[in-house]
Tab-separated table of C-alpha atoms and ligand atoms in Angstrom:
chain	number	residue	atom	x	y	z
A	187	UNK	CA	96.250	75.863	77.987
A	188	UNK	CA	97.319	72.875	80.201
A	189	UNK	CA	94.588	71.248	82.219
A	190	UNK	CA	95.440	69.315	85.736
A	191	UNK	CA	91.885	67.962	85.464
A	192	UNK	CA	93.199	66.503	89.158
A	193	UNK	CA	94.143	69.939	91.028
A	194	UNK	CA	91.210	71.815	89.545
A	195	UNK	CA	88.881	68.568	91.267
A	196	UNK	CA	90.629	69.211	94.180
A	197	UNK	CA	90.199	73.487	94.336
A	198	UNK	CA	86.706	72.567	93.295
A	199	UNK	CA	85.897	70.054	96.337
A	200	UNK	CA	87.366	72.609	98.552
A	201	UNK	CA	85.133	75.563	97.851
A	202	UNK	CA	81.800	74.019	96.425
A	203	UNK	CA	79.131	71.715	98.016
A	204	UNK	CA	79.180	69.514	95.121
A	205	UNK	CA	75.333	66.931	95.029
A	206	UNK	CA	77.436	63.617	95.335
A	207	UNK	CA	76.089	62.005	92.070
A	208	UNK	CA	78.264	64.707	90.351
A	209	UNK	CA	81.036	64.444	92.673
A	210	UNK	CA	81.591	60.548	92.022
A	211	UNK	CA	83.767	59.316	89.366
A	212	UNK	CA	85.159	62.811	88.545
A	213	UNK	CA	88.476	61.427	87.657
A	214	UNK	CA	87.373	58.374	85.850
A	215	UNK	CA	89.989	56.252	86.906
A	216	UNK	CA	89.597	52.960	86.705
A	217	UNK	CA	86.922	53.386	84.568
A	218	UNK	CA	86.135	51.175	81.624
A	219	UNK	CA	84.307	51.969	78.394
A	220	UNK	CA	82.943	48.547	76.572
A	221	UNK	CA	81.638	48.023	73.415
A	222	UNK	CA	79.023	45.558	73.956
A	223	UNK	CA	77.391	43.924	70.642
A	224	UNK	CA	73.795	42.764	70.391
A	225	UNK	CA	73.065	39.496	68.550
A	226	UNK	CA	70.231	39.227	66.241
A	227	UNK	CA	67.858	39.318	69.099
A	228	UNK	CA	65.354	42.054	70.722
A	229	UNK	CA	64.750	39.663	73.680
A	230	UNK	CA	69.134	40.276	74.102
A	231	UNK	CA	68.844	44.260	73.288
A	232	UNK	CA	66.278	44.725	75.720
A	233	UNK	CA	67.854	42.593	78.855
A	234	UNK	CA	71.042	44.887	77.867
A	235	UNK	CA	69.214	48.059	78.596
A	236	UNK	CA	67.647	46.703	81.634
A	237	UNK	CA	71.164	45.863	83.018
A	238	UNK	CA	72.849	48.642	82.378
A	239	UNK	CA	69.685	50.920	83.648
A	240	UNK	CA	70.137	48.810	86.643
A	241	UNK	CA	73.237	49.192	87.033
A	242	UNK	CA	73.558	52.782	86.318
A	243	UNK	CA	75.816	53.354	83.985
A	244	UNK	CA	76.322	56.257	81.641
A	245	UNK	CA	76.341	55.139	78.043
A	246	UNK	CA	78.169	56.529	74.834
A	247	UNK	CA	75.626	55.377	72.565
A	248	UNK	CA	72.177	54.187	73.324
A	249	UNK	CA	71.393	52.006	69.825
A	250	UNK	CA	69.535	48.974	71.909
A	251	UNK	CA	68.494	47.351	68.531
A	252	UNK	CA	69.393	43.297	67.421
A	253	UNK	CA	72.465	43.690	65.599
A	254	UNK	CA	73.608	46.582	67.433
A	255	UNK	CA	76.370	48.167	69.350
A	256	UNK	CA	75.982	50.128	72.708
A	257	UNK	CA	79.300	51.804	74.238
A	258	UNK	CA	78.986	51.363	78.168
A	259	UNK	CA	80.752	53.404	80.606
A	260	UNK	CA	81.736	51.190	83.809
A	261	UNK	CA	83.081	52.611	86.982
A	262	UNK	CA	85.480	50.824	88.877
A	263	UNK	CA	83.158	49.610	91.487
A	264	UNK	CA	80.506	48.149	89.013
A	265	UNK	CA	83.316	46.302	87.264
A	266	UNK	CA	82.851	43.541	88.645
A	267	UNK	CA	78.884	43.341	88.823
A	268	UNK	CA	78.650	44.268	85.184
A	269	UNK	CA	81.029	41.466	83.962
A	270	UNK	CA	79.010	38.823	86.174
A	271	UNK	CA	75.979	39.782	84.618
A	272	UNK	CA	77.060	40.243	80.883
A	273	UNK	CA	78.926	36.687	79.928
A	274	UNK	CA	75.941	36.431	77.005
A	275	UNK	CA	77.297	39.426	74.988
A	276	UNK	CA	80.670	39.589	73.169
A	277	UNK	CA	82.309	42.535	74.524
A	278	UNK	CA	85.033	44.775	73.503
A	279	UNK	CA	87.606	47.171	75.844
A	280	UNK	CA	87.829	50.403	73.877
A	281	UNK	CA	89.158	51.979	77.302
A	282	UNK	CA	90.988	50.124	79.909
A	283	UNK	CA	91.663	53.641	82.056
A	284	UNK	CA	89.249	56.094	80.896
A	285	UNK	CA	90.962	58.431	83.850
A	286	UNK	CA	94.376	57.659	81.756
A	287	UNK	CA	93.156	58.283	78.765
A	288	UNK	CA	91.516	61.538	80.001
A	289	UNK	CA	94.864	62.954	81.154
A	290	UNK	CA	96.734	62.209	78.096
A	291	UNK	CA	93.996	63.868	76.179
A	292	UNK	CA	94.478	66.912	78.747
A	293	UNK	CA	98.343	67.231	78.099
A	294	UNK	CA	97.834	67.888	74.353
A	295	UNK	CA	95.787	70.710	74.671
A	296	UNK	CA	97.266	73.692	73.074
A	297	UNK	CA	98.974	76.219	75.194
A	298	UNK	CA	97.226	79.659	75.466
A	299	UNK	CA	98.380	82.031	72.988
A	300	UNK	CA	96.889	82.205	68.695
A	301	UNK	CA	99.477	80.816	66.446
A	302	UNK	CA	99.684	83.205	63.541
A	303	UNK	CA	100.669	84.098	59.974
A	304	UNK	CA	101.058	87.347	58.122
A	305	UNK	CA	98.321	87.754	55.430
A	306	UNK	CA	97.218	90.284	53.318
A	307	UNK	CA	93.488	90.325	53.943
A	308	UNK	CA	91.672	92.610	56.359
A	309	UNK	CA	93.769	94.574	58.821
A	310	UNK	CA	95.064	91.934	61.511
A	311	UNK	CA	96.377	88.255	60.493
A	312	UNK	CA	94.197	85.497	60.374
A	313	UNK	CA	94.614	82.767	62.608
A	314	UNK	CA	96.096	79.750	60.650
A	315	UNK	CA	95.065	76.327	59.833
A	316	UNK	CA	97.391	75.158	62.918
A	317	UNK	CA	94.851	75.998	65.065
A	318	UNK	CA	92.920	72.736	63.875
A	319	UNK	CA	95.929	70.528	65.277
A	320	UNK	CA	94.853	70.249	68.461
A	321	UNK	CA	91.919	70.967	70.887
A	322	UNK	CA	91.326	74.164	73.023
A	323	UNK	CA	90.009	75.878	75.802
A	324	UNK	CA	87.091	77.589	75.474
A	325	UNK	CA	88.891	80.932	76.293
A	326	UNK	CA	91.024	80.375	73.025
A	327	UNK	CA	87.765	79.162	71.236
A	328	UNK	CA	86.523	83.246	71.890
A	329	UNK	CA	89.301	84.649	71.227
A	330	UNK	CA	89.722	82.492	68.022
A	331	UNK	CA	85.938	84.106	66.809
A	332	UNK	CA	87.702	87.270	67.420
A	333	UNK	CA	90.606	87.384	65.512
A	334	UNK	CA	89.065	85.714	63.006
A	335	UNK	CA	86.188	89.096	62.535
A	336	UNK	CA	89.233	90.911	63.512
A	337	UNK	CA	90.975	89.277	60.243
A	338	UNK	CA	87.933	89.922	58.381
A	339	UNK	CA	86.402	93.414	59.035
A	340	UNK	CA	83.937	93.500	56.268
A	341	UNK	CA	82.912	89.743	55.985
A	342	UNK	CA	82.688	88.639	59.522
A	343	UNK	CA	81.345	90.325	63.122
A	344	UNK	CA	80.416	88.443	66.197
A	345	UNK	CA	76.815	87.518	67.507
A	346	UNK	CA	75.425	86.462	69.897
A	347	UNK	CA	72.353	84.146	70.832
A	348	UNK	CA	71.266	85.141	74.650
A	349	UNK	CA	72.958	83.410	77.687
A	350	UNK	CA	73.622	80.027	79.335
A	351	UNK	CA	72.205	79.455	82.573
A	352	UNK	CA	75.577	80.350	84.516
A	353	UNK	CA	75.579	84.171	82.225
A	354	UNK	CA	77.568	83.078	79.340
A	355	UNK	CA	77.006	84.955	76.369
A	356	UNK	CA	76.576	82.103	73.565
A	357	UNK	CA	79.017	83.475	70.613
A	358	UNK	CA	79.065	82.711	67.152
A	359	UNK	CA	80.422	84.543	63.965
A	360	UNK	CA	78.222	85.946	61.420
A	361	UNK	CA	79.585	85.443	57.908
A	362	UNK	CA	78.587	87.255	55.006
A	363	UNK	CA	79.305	88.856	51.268
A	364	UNK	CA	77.802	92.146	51.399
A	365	UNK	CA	74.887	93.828	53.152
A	366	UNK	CA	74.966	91.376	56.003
A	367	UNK	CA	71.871	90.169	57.182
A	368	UNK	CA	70.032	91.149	54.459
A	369	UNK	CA	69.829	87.493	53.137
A	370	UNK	CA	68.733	83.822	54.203
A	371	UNK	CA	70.525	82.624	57.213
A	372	UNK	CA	72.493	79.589	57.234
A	373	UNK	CA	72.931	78.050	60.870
A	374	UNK	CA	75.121	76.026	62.287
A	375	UNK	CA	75.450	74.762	66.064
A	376	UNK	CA	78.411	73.010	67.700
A	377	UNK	CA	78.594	71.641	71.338
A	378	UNK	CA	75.187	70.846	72.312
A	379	UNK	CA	76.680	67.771	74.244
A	380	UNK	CA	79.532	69.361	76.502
A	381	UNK	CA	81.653	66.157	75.379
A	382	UNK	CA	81.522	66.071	71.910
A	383	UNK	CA	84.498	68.316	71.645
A	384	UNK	CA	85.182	67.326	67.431
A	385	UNK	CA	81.586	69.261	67.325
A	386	UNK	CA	83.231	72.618	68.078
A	387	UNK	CA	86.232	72.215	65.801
A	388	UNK	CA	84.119	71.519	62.997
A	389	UNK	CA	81.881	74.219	63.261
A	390	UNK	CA	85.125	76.279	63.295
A	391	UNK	CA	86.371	74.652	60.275
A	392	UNK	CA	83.265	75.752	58.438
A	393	UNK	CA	83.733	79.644	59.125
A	394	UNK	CA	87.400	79.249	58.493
A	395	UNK	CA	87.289	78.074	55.267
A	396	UNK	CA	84.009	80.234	54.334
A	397	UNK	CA	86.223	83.079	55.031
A	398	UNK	CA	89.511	81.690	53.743
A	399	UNK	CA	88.491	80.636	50.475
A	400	UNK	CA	85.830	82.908	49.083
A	401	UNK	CA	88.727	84.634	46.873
A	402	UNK	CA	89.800	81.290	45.456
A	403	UNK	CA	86.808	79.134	45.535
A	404	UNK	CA	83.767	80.611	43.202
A	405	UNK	CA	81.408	78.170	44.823
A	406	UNK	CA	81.752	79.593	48.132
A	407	UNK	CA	82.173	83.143	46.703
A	408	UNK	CA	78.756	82.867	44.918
A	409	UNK	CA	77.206	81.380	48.645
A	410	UNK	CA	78.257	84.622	50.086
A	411	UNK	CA	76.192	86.560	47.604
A	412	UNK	CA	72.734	84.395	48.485
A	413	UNK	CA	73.210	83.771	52.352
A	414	UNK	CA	73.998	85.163	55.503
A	415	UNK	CA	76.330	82.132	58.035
A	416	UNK	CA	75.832	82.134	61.648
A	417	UNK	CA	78.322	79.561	63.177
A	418	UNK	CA	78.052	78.777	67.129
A	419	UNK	CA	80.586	76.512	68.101
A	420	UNK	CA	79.320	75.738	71.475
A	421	UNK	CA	75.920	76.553	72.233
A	422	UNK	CA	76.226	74.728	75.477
A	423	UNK	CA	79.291	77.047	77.204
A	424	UNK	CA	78.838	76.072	80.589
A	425	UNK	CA	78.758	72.174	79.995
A	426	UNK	CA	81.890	72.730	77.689
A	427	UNK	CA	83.690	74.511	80.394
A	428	UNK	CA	82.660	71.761	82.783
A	429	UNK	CA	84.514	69.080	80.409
A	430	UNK	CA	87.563	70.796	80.833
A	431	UNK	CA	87.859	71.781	84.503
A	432	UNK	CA	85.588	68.984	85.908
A	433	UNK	CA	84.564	66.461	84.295
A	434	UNK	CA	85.599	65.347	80.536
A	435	UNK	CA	82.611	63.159	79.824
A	436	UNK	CA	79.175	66.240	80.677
A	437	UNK	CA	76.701	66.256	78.204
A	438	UNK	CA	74.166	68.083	79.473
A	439	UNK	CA	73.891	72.187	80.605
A	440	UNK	CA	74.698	72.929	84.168
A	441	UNK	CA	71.202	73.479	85.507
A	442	UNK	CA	70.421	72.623	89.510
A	443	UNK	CA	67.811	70.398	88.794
A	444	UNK	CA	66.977	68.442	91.772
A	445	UNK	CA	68.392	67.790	95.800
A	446	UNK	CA	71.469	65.696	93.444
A	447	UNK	CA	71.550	65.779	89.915
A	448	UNK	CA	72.887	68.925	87.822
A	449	UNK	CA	71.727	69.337	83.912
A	450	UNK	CA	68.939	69.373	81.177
A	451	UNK	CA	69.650	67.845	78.152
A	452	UNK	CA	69.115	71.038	75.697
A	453	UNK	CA	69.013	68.821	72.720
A	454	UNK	CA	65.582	67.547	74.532
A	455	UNK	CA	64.462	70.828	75.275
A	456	UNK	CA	63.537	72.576	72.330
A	457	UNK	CA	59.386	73.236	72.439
A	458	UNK	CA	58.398	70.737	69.870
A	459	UNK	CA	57.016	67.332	70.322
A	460	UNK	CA	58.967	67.751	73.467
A	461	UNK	CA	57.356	64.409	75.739
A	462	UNK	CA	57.509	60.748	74.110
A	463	UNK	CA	60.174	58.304	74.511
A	464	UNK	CA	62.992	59.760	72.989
A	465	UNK	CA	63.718	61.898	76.320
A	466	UNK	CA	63.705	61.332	79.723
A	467	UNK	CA	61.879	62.811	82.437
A	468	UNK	CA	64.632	62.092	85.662
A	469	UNK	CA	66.575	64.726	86.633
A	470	UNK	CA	69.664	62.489	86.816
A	471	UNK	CA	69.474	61.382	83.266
A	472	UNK	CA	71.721	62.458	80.672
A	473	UNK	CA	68.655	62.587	78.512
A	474	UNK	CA	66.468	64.760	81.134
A	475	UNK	CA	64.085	67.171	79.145
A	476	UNK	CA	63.574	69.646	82.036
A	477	UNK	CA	60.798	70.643	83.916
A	478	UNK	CA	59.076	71.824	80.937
A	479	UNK	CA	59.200	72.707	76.941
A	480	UNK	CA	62.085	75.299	76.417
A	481	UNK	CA	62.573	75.895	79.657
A	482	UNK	CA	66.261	76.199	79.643
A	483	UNK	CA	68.413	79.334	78.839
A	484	UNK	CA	70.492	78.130	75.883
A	485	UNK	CA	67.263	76.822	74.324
A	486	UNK	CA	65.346	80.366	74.762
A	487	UNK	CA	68.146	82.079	73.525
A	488	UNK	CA	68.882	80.114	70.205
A	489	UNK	CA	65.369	79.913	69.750
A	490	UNK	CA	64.798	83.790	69.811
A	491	UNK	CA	67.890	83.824	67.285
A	492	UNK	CA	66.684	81.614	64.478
A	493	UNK	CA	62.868	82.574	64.700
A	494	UNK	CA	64.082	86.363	64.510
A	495	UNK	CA	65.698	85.847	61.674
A	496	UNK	CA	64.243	87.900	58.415
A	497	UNK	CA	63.950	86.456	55.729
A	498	UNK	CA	63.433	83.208	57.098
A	499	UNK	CA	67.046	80.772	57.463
A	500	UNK	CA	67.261	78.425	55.169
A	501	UNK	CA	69.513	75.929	56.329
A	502	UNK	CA	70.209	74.649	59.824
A	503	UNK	CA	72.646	71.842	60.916
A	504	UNK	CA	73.278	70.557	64.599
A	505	UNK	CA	76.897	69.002	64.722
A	506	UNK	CA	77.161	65.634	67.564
A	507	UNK	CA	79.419	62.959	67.626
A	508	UNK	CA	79.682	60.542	67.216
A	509	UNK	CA	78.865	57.169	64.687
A	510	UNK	CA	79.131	58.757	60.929
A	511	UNK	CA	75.395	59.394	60.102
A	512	UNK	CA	74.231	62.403	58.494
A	513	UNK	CA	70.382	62.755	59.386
A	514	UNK	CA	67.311	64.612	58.989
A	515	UNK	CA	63.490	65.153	60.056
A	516	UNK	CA	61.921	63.206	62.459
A	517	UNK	CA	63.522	62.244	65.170
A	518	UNK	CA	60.062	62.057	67.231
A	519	UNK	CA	58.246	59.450	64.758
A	520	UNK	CA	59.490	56.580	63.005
A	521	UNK	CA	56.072	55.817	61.278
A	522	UNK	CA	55.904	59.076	59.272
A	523	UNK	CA	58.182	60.930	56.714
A	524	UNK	CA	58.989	64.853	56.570
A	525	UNK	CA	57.252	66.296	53.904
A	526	UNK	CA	60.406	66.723	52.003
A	527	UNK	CA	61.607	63.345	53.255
A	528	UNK	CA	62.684	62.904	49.436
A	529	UNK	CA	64.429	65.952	48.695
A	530	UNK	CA	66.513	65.652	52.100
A	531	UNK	CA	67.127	62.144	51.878
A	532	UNK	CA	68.484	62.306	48.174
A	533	UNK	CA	70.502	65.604	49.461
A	534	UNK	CA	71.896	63.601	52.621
A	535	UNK	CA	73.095	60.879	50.330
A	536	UNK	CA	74.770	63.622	48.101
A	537	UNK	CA	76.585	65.049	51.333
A	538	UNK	CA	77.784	61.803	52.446
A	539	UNK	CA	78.863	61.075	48.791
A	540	UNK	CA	80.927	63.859	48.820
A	541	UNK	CA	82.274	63.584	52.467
A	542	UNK	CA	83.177	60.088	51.450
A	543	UNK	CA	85.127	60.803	48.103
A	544	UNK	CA	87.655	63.213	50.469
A	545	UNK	CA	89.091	60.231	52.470
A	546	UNK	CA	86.605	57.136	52.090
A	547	UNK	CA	84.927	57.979	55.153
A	548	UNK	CA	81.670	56.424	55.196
A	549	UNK	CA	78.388	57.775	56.655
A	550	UNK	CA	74.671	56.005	56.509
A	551	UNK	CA	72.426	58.752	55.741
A	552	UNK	CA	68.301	58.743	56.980
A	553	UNK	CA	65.828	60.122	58.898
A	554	UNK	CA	66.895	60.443	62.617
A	555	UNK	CA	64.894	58.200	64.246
A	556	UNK	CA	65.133	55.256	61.661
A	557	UNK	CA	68.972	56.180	61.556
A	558	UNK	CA	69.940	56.423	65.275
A	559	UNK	CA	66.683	56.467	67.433
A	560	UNK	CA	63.406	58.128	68.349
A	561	UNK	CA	64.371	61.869	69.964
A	562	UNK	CA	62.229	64.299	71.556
A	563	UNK	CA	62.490	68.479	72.283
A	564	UNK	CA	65.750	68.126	69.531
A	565	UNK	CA	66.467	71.504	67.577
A	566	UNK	CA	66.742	69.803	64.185
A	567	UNK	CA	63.004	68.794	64.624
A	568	UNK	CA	62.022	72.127	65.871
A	569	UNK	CA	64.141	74.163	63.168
A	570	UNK	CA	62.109	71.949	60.949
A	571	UNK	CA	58.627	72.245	62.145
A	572	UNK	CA	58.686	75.611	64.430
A	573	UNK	CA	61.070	78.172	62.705
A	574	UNK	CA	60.552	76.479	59.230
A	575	UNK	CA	63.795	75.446	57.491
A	576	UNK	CA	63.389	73.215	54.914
A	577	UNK	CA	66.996	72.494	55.096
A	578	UNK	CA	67.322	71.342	58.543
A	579	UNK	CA	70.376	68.456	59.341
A	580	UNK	CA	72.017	66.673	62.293
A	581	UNK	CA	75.373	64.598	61.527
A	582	UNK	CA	77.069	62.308	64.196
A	583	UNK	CA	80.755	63.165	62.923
A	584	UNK	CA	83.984	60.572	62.944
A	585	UNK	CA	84.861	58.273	64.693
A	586	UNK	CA	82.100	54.987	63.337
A	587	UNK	CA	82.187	51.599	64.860
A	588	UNK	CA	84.938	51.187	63.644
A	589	UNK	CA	86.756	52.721	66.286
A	590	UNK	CA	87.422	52.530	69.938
A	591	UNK	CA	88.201	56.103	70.056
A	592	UNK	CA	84.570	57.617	71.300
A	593	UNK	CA	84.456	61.088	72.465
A	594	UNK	CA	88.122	61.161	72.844
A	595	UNK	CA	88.819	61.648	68.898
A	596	UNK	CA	92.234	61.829	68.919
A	597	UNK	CA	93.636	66.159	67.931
A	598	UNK	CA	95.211	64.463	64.809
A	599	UNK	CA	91.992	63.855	63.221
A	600	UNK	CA	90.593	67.480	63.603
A	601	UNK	CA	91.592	68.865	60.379
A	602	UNK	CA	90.525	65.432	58.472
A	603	UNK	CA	87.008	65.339	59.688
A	604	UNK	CA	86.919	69.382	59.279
A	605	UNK	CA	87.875	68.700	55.423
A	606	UNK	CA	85.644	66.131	54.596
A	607	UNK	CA	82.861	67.299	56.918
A	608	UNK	CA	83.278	70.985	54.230
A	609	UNK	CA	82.674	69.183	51.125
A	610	UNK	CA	79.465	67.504	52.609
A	611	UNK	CA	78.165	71.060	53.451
A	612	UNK	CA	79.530	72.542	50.652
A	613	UNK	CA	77.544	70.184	48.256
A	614	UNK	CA	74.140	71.034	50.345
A	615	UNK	CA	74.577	75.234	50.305
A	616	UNK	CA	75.420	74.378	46.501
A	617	UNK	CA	72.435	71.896	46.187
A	618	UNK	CA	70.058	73.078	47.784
A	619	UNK	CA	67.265	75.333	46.135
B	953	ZN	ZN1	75.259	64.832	70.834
């Protein structure tokens, strides 16, 4: 499907009173992004955050630590204000046109329609790997679930996990050997953050080649036997849809929450150590918590799911992107360890050990808060804590620092990050006990 990001602003100017802090900046153009690099200094990481909190601007990563990076997102209008006031940083352009960019990105979305091959499994033909060349709407991304259980009649059916807040039903594919949910669940969520489109390929990956290589792969064919899968590749439907028809860079879910701001932050919803620092309690930031623990939709629903589960899931994962980490329990404390800090820290550097050796990408593996920073209301520590599984993850996925690339991971590297991102897994459903 092709998007004209620019006709679908105008349609939706016409017919919608839109709060004007979500109507600015729509098309991005003009827009810069800028990598801007933090000496050795927490007097210089802290005047950063001040500036760009007075300025306003919408960051790609948040690190404010000495030594650090922090991706900034500059409008055209605060060009000019931001430059005066940064000359003590060293600075790097990763986007001269972010509206550019955006529109290029746009054009190589995949025209409607499944790209197919004959096969002999199941009774309808399994959508290729081709499907991982590019990015997609999220009508394709539904209709994608379904030929894949469609593909798969006795391994594969669709679920569901309750309903955004705009009455989308949030989808995912429940894998399985026999009996199906008779066994442990596995759980995997994609698309928290609207942007982080890599999120929802990757999920995808994982039931793809779950399903496609059980006959030829006795590793996965013995996981079947001990665990039921339940992949959602975006648990945040209405911010996803939002990326594509309004604006590319949403995060957050598409709740009215005040006079001019839209969106909670689910990932700072969930009802566990929900208030501290590592969420925000303004409407009109990208890390807003909501009004109150679990109070969103997508949260309630995806709660319900995993606690309902019997026996008890076993492993959960959250896919974001992006900066290569692969991270566990807590994100709300830095000054204590998960009880099985050991056991998922020595598992996390197997994972990333693994994920390296397919094409020497390299991930730093920790706790979340030590690794990235202090989080509140996330669902890795409430899988942890609430619904109790042991084996509960979050990985920041390609690209690192290393790259200029951002949110806008270019289609190419879909299937790379999907292959190395399966052997990390693959090594923790084999590992774990
Ligand atoms: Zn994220």
């Amino acid at each position: 499907m092709k998007f004209s990001l620019t006709a679908l602003l105008t349609l939706a100017l016409a017919v919608t009173a839109i709060p004007t802090q979500d109507r600015a900046n729509k098309t991005h153009d003009g827009t810069k992004v800028i990598r801007v690099a933090i000496p050795d200094s927490a007097e210089s990481a802290a005047r950063l955050q001040t500036l760009v909190g007075k300025l306003d601007l919408p960051l790609w990563s948040r690190n404010f630590l000495p030594n650090g990076v922090v991706d900034v997102q500059v409008p055209k209008e605060k060009i000019e204000a931001f430059e005066a006031a940064s000359i003590e940083w060293k600075k790097d352009v990763m986007f001269e046109d972010l509206g550019k960019s955006i529109r290029e990105e746009a054009d190589g979305i995949a025209d409607e329609g499944m790209i197919t091959i004959s096969a002999d499994v199941g009774t309808a033909a399994a959508p290729d790997v081709t499907w991982f060349n590019s990015y997609h709407s999220y009508a394709d991304h539904l209709t994608w679930l379904n030929q894949m259980v469609a593909a798969y009649p006795n391994n594969a059916k669709i679920v569901t996990a309750g309903s955004s807040s705009q009455g989308r039903a949030i989808t995912g594919i429940h894998i399985y050997g026999s009996n199906p949910g008779t066994k442990p669940g596995v759980i995997i969520h994609g698309t928290v953050h609207a942007r982080e489109w890599i999120t929802t390929m990757t999920t995808e990956y994982m039931a793809w080649n779950l399903l496609t290589t059980k006959g030829s792969d006795s590793i996965v064919a013995s996981l079947l036997t001990k665990y039921d899968f339940y992949l959602f590749p975006v648990v945040n439907p209405d911010g996803f849809v939002y990326t594509q028809t309004n604006d590319r860079m949403w995060r957050k879910n598409r709740q009215s929450v005040s006079s001019s701001c839209y969106g909670v932050d689910i990932n700072r919803n969930w009802a566990n150590k929900w208030s501290g620092s590592g969420s925000s309690t303004s409407p009109c930031s990208e890390t807003y918590r909501g009004p109150s623990q679990g109070s969103t939709p997508e949260v309630q629903g995806l709660a319900a799911f995993q606690n309902a589960l019997s026996p008890k899931p076993k492993f959960y994962m959250d896919f974001h992107a992006y900066g290569q980490m692969w991270m566990f329990p807590y994100g709300y404390t830095c000054s204590a360890n998960a009880p099985d800090h050991t056991e998922l820290q020595s598992l996390s550097n197997g994972a990333v050990a693994a994920l390296k050796a397919v094409s020497g990408t390299t991930y730093t593996a920790g706790p979340i808060c030590k690794t990235i920073y202090a989080v509140n209301g996330d669902s890795v520590d409430y899988s942890y804590e609430v619904t109790g599984i042991k084996y509960s993850f979050t990985a920041e996925l390609r690209p690192g620092s290393g790259s200029s690339t951002g949110f806008l991971l270019p289609a190419a590297q879909i299937l790379p990050v999907g292959k190395e991102t399966w052997a990390a897994m693959r090594y923790l459903w084999n590992n774990m006990v």
